[in-house]
Short mmCIF file of C-alpha atoms in Angstrom, two decimals:
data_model
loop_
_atom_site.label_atom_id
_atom_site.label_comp_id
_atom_site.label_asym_id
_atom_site.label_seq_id
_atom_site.Cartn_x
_atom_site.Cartn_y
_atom_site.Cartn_z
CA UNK W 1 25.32 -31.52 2.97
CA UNK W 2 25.86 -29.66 5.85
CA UNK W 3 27.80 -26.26 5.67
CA UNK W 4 28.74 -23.42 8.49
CA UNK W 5 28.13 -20.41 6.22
CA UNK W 6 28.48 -17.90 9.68
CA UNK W 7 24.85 -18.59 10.76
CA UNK W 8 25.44 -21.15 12.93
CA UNK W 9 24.91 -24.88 10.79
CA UNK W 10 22.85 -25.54 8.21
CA UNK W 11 22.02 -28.87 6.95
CA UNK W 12 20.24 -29.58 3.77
CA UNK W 13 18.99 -32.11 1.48
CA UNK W 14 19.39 -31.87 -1.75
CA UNK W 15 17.67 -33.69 -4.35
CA UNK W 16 19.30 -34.51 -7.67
CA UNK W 17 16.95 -35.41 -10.59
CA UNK W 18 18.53 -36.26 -14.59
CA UNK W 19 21.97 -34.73 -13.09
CA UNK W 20 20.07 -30.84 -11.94
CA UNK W 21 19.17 -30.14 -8.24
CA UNK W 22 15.08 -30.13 -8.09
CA UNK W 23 14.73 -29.41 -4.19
CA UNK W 24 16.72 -28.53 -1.23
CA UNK W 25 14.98 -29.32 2.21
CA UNK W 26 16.56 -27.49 5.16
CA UNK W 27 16.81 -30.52 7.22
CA UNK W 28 18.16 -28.25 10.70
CA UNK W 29 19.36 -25.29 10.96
CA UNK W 30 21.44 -23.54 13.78
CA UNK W 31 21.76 -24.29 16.99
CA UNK W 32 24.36 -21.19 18.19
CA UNK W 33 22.64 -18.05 16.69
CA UNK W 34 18.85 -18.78 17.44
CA UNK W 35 16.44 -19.57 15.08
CA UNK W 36 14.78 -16.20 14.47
CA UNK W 37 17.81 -15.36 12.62
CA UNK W 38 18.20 -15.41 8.51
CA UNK W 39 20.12 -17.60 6.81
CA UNK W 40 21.00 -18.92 3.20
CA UNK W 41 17.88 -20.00 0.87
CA UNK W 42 18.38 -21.28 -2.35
CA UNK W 43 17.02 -20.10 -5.20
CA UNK W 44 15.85 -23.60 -6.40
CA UNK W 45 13.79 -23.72 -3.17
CA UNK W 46 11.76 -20.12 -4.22
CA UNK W 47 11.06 -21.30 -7.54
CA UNK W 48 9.48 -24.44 -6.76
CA UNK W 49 6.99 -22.02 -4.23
CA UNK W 50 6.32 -19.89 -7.42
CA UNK W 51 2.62 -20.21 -8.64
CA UNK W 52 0.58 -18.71 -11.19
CA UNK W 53 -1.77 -16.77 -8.85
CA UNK W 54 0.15 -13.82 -8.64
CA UNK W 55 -0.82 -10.48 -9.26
CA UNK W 56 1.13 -8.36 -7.07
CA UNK W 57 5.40 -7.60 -7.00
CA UNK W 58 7.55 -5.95 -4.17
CA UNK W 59 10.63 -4.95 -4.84
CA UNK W 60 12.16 -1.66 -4.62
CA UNK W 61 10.22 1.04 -5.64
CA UNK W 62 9.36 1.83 -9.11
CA UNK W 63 8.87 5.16 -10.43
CA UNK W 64 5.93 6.23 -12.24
CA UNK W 65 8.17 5.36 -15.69
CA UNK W 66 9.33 2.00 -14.95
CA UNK W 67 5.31 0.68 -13.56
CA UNK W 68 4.18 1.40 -17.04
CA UNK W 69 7.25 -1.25 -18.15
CA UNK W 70 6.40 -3.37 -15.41
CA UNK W 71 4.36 -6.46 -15.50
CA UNK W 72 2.43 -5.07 -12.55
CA UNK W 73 1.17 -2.61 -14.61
CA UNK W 74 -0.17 -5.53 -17.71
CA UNK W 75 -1.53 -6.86 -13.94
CA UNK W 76 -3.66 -4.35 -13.08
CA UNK W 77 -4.51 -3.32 -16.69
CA UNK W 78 -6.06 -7.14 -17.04
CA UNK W 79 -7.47 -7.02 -13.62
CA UNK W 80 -5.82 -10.25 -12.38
CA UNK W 81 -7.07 -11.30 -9.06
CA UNK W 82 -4.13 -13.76 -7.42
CA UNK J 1 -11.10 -8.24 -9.30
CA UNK J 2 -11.64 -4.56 -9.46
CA UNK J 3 -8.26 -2.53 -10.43
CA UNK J 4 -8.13 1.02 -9.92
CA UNK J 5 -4.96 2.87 -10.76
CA UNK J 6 -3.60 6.36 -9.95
CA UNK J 7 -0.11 7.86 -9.98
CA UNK J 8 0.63 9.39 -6.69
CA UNK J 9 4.10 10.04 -4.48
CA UNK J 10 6.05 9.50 -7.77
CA UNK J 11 5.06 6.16 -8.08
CA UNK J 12 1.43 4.03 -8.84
CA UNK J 13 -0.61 3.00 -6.73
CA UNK J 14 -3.65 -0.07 -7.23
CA UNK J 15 -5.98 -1.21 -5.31
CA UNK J 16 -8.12 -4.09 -5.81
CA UNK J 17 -11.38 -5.15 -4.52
CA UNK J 18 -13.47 -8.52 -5.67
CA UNK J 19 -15.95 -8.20 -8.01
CA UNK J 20 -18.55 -9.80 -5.93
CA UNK J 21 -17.97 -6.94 -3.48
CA UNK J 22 -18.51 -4.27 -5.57
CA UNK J 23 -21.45 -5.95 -7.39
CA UNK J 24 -24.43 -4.06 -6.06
CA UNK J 25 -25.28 -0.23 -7.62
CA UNK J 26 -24.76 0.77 -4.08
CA UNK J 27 -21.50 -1.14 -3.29
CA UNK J 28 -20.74 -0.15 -6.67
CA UNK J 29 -20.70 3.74 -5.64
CA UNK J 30 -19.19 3.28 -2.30
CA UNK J 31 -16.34 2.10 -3.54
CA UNK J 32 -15.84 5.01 -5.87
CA UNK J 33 -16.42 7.05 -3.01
CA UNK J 34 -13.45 5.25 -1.07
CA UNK J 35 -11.29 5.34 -4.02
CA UNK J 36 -11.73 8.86 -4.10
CA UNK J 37 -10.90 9.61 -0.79
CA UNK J 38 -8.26 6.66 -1.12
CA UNK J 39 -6.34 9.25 -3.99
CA UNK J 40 -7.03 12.28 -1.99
CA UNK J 41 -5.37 11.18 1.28
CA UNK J 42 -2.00 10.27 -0.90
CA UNK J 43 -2.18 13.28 -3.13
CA UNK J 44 -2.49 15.18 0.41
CA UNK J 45 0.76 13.64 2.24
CA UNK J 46 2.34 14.41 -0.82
CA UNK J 47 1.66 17.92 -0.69
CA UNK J 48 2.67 18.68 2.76
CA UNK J 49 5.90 15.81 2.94
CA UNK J 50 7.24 16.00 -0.83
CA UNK J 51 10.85 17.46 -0.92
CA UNK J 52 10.29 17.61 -4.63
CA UNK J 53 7.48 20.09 -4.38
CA UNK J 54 8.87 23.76 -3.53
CA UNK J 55 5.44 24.70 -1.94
CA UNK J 56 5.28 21.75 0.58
CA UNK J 57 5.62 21.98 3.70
CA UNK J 58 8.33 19.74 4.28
CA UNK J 59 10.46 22.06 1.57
CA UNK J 60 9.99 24.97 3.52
CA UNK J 61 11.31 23.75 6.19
CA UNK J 62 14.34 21.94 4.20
CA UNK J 63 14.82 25.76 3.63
CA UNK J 64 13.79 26.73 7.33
CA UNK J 65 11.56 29.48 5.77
CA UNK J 66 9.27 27.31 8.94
CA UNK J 67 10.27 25.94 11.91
CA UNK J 68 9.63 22.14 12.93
CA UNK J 69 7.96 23.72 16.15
CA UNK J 70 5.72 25.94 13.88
CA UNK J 71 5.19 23.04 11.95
CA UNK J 72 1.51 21.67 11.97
CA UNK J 73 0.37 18.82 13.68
CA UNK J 74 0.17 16.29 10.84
CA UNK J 75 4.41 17.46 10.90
CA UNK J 76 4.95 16.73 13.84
CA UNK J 77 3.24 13.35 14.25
CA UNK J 78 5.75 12.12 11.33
CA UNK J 79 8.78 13.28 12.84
CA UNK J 80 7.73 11.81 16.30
CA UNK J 81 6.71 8.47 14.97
CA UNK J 82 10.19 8.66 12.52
CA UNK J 83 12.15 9.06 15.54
CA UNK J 84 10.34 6.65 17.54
CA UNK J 85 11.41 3.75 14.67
CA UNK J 86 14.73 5.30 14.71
CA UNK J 87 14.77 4.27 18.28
CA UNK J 88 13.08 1.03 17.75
CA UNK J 89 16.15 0.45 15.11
CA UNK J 90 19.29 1.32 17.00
CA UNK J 91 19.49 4.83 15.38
CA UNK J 92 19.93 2.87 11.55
CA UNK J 93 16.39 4.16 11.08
CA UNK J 94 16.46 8.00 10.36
CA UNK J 95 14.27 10.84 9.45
CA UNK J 96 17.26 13.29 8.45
CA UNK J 97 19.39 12.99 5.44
CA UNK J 98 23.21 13.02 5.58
CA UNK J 99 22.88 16.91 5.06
CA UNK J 100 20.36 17.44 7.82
CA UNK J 101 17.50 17.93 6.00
CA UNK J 102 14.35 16.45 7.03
CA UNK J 103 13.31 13.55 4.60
CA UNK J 104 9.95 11.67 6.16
CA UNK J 105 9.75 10.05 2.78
CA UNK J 106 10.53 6.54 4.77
CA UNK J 107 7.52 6.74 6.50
CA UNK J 108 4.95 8.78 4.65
CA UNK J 109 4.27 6.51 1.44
CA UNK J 110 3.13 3.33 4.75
CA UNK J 111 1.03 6.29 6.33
CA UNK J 112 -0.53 6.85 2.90
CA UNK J 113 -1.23 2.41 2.50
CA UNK J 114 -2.44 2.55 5.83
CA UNK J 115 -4.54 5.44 5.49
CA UNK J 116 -6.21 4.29 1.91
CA UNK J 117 -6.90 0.98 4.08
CA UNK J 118 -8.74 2.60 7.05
CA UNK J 119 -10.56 4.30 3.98
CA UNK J 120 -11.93 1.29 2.22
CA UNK J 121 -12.71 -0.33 5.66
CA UNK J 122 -14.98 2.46 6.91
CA UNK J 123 -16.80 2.00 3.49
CA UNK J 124 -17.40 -1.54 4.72
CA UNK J 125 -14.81 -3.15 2.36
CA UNK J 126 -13.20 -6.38 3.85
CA UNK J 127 -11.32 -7.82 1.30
CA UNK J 128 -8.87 -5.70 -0.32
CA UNK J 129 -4.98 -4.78 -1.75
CA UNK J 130 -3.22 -1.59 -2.04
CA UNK J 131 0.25 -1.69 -3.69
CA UNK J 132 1.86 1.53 -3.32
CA UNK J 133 5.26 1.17 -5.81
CA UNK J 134 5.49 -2.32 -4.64
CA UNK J 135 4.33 -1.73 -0.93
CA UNK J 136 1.53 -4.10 -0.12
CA UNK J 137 -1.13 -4.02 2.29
CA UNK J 138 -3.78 -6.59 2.02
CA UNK J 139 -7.00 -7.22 4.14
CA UNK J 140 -9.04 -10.39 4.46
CA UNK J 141 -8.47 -12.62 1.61
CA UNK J 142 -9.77 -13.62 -1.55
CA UNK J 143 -10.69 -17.48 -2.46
CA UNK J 144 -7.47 -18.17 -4.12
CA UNK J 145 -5.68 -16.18 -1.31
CA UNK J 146 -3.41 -12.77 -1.83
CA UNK J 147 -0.26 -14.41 -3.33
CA UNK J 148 1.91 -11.80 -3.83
CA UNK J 149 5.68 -12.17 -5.94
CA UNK J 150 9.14 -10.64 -4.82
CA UNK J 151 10.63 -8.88 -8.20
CA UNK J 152 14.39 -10.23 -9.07
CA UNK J 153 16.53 -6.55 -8.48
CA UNK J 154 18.76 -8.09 -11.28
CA UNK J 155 15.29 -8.04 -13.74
CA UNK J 156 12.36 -6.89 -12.66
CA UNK J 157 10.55 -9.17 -15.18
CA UNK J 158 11.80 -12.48 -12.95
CA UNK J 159 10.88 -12.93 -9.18
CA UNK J 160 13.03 -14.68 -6.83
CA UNK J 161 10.27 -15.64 -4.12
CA UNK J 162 6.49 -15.76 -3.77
CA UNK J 163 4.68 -15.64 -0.97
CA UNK J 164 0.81 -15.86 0.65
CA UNK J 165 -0.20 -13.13 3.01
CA UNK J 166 -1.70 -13.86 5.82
CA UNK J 167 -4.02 -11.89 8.76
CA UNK J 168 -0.94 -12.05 10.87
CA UNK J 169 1.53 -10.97 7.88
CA UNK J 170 -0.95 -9.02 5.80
CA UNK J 171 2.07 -6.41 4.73
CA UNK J 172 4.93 -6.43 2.44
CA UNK J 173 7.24 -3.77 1.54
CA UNK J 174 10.73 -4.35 -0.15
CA UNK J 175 13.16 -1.72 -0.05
CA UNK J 176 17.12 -1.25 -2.56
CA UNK J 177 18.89 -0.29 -4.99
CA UNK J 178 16.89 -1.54 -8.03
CA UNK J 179 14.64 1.06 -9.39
CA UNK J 180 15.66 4.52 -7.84
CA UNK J 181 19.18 3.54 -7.13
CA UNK J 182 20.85 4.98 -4.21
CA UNK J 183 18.17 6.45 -2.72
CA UNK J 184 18.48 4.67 0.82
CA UNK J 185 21.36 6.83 2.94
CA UNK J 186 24.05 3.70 4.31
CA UNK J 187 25.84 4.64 6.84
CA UNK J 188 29.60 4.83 5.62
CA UNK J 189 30.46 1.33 7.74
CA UNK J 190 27.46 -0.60 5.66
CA UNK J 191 28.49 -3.30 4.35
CA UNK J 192 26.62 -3.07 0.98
CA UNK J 193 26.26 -6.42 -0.30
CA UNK J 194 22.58 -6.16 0.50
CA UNK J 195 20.56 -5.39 -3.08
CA UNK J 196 16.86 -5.69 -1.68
CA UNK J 197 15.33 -6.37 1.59
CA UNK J 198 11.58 -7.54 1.50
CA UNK J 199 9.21 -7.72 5.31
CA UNK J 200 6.44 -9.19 6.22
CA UNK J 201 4.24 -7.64 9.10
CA UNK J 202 1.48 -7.49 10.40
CA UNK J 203 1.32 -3.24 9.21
CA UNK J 204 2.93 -1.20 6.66
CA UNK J 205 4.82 1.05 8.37
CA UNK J 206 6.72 -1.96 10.27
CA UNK J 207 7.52 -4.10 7.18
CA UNK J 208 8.05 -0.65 5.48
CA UNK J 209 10.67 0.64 8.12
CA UNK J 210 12.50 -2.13 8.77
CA UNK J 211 12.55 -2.69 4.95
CA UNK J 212 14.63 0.82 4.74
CA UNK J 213 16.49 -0.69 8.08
CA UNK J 214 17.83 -3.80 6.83
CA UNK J 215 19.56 -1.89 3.55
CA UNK J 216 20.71 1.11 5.32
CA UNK J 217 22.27 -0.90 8.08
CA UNK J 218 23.32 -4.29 6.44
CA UNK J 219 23.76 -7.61 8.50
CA UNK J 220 23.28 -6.21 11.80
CA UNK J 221 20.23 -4.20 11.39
CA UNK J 222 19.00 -7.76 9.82
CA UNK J 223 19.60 -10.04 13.10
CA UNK J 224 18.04 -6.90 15.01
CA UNK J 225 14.91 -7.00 12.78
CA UNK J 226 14.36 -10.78 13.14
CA UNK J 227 15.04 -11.05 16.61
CA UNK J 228 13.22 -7.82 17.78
CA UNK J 229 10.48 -7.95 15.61
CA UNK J 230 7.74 -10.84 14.57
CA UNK J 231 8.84 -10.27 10.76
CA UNK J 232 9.06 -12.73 7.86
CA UNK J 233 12.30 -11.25 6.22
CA UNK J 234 13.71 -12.03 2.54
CA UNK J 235 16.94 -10.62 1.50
CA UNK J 236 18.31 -10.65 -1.97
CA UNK J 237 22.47 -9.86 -1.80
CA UNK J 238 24.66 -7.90 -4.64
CA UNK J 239 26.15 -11.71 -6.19
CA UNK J 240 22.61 -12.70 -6.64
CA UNK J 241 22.19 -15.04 -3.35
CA UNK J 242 19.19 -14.93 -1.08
CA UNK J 243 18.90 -15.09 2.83
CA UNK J 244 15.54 -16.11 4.41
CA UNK J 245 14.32 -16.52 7.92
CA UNK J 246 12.12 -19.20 9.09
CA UNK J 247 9.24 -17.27 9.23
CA UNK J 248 9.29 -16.22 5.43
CA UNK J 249 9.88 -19.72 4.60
CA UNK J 250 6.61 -20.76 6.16
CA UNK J 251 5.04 -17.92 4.08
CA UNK J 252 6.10 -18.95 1.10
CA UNK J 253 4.53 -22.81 1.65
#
């Protein structure tokens, strides 16, 4: 697949398991804009990075209300080390 | 691994220490000692920088009962370093609000992190965390390594990224609309189709900065931050999609 998405060309693989896409390997991306730049990620790419060793979020900050919702706060409270 | 918890700068802040470290009766006490003077050097920037406290200083002079140049010293460091990074960003980075008044807010929670870390270190900890509302600084690294999530703005509960930090990119702050809505000032030509920008750096302040940047000043201030600066950058848009640079995707292997 390759796509021009405004960030210069992007060309991935993607690989199809039982019909569902299970990994997409940037294969190159860009030559116009420089590599340093940002471009397009998939979500399916994140999620196979995602482990169980994690015990710290970032995201926008919470306010003292929402960390006591927050799973960072059932982090701390069990003293999870990631 | 040692949690401690405190509620500081409107938010909570942990920090986290291995057990092994803090094994000892006298390691034991030193770090109480640091975390002490860990919650006393946030609960002191938020005195003197809070807009939300009437006595601070920063609220008197949001009322100019006091005069920046009358200001005192710790003051006038923030500005100057505020309007250094609004330099260092094209002018997207800024210390005043849209009505003038002077917020330091984007800088004083990092000052805080990096504070509570020069803290810990001079108690001879090496291997630490402090997450400030979702700001992270880490130090050294534990055996399984500091893997550290990016929450989904959508639902907090999901994460759309993890990553390790490294020596080299041993901060992360994410900045948006999630949690306390609107609370980054866009300039009006922003295109706003940025929810939540996440950096990497090698300090707080940077990743926290150009964090702020990246949201307040959209796709531009974006290329600026990965070109000018050695950043791993994650950026979650408003339809849900992500966009990455190179450098976070090496993070997140």
């Amino acid at each position: 697949v390759a796509d021009d998405a405004g960030y210069g060309d992007v060309q991935v693989d993607v690989v199809f398991a039982n019909g569902k896409i299970t990994d997409v390997v940037f294969v190159s991306a860009n030559a116009t804009k420089g590599r340093s730049q940002a471009f397009p990620l998939l979500r399916q790419e994140t999620l196979s990075a995602q482990s169980s060793n994690i015990s710290n979020i970032s995201g926008a900050t919470y306010t003292t209300d929402a960390y006591m919702r927050s799973i960072q706060s059932a982090f701390d409270a069990a003293g999870f080390s990631g | 691994m040692s949690v401690h918890t405190f509620a500081t700068m409107g938010t909570v802040v942990s920090v986290r220490v291995p057990d092994a470290d803090s094994a000892s009766p006298d390691r034991s006490m030193a770090l109480e000692s640091a975390i002490a003077a860990v919650t006393s050097a946030f609960h002191a920037l938020d005195e003197r920088f809070s807009l939300y406290r009437e006595a601070s200083e920063a609220s008197q002079i949001a009322r100019a009962d006091l005069a920046l140049a009358d200001a005192s010293d710790e003051m006038r460091a923030a500005y100057a370093e505020s309007l250094e990074w609004r330099n260092r960003t094209n002018y997207t980075f800024t210390p005043h609000r849209p009505d003038g008044v002077l917020d330091l807010s984007g800088t004083i929670k990092a000052l805080g992190i990096q504070r509570a870390a020069d803290e810990l270190t001079a108690a001879g900890f090496i291997t630490f965390l402090i997450n400030a509302g979702g700001d992270i600084l880490s130090s050294g690294a534990p055996t399984d390594g500091w893997r550290v999530g990016v929450a989904d703005p959508e639902n907090g509960d999901n994460l759309v990224a993890a990553v390790e930090l490294s020596e080299a990119f041993c901060a992360m702050a994410s900045s948006g609309t999630a949690e306390r809505g609107e609370h980054i000032w866009r300039r009006p030509d922003t295109d706003t189709s940025f929810r939540q920008a996440t950096v990497v750096a090698a300090d707080i302040m940077t990743a926290d900065v150009l964090a702020t940047t990246i949201i307040a000043g959209g796709q531009e201030a974006l290329d600026q931050a990965t070109t000018n600066f050695d950043v791993a950058v994650l950026v979650v848009k408003a339809d849900g999609s992500l966009l990455a640079n190179e450098k976070f995707q090496d993070l997140m292997k």
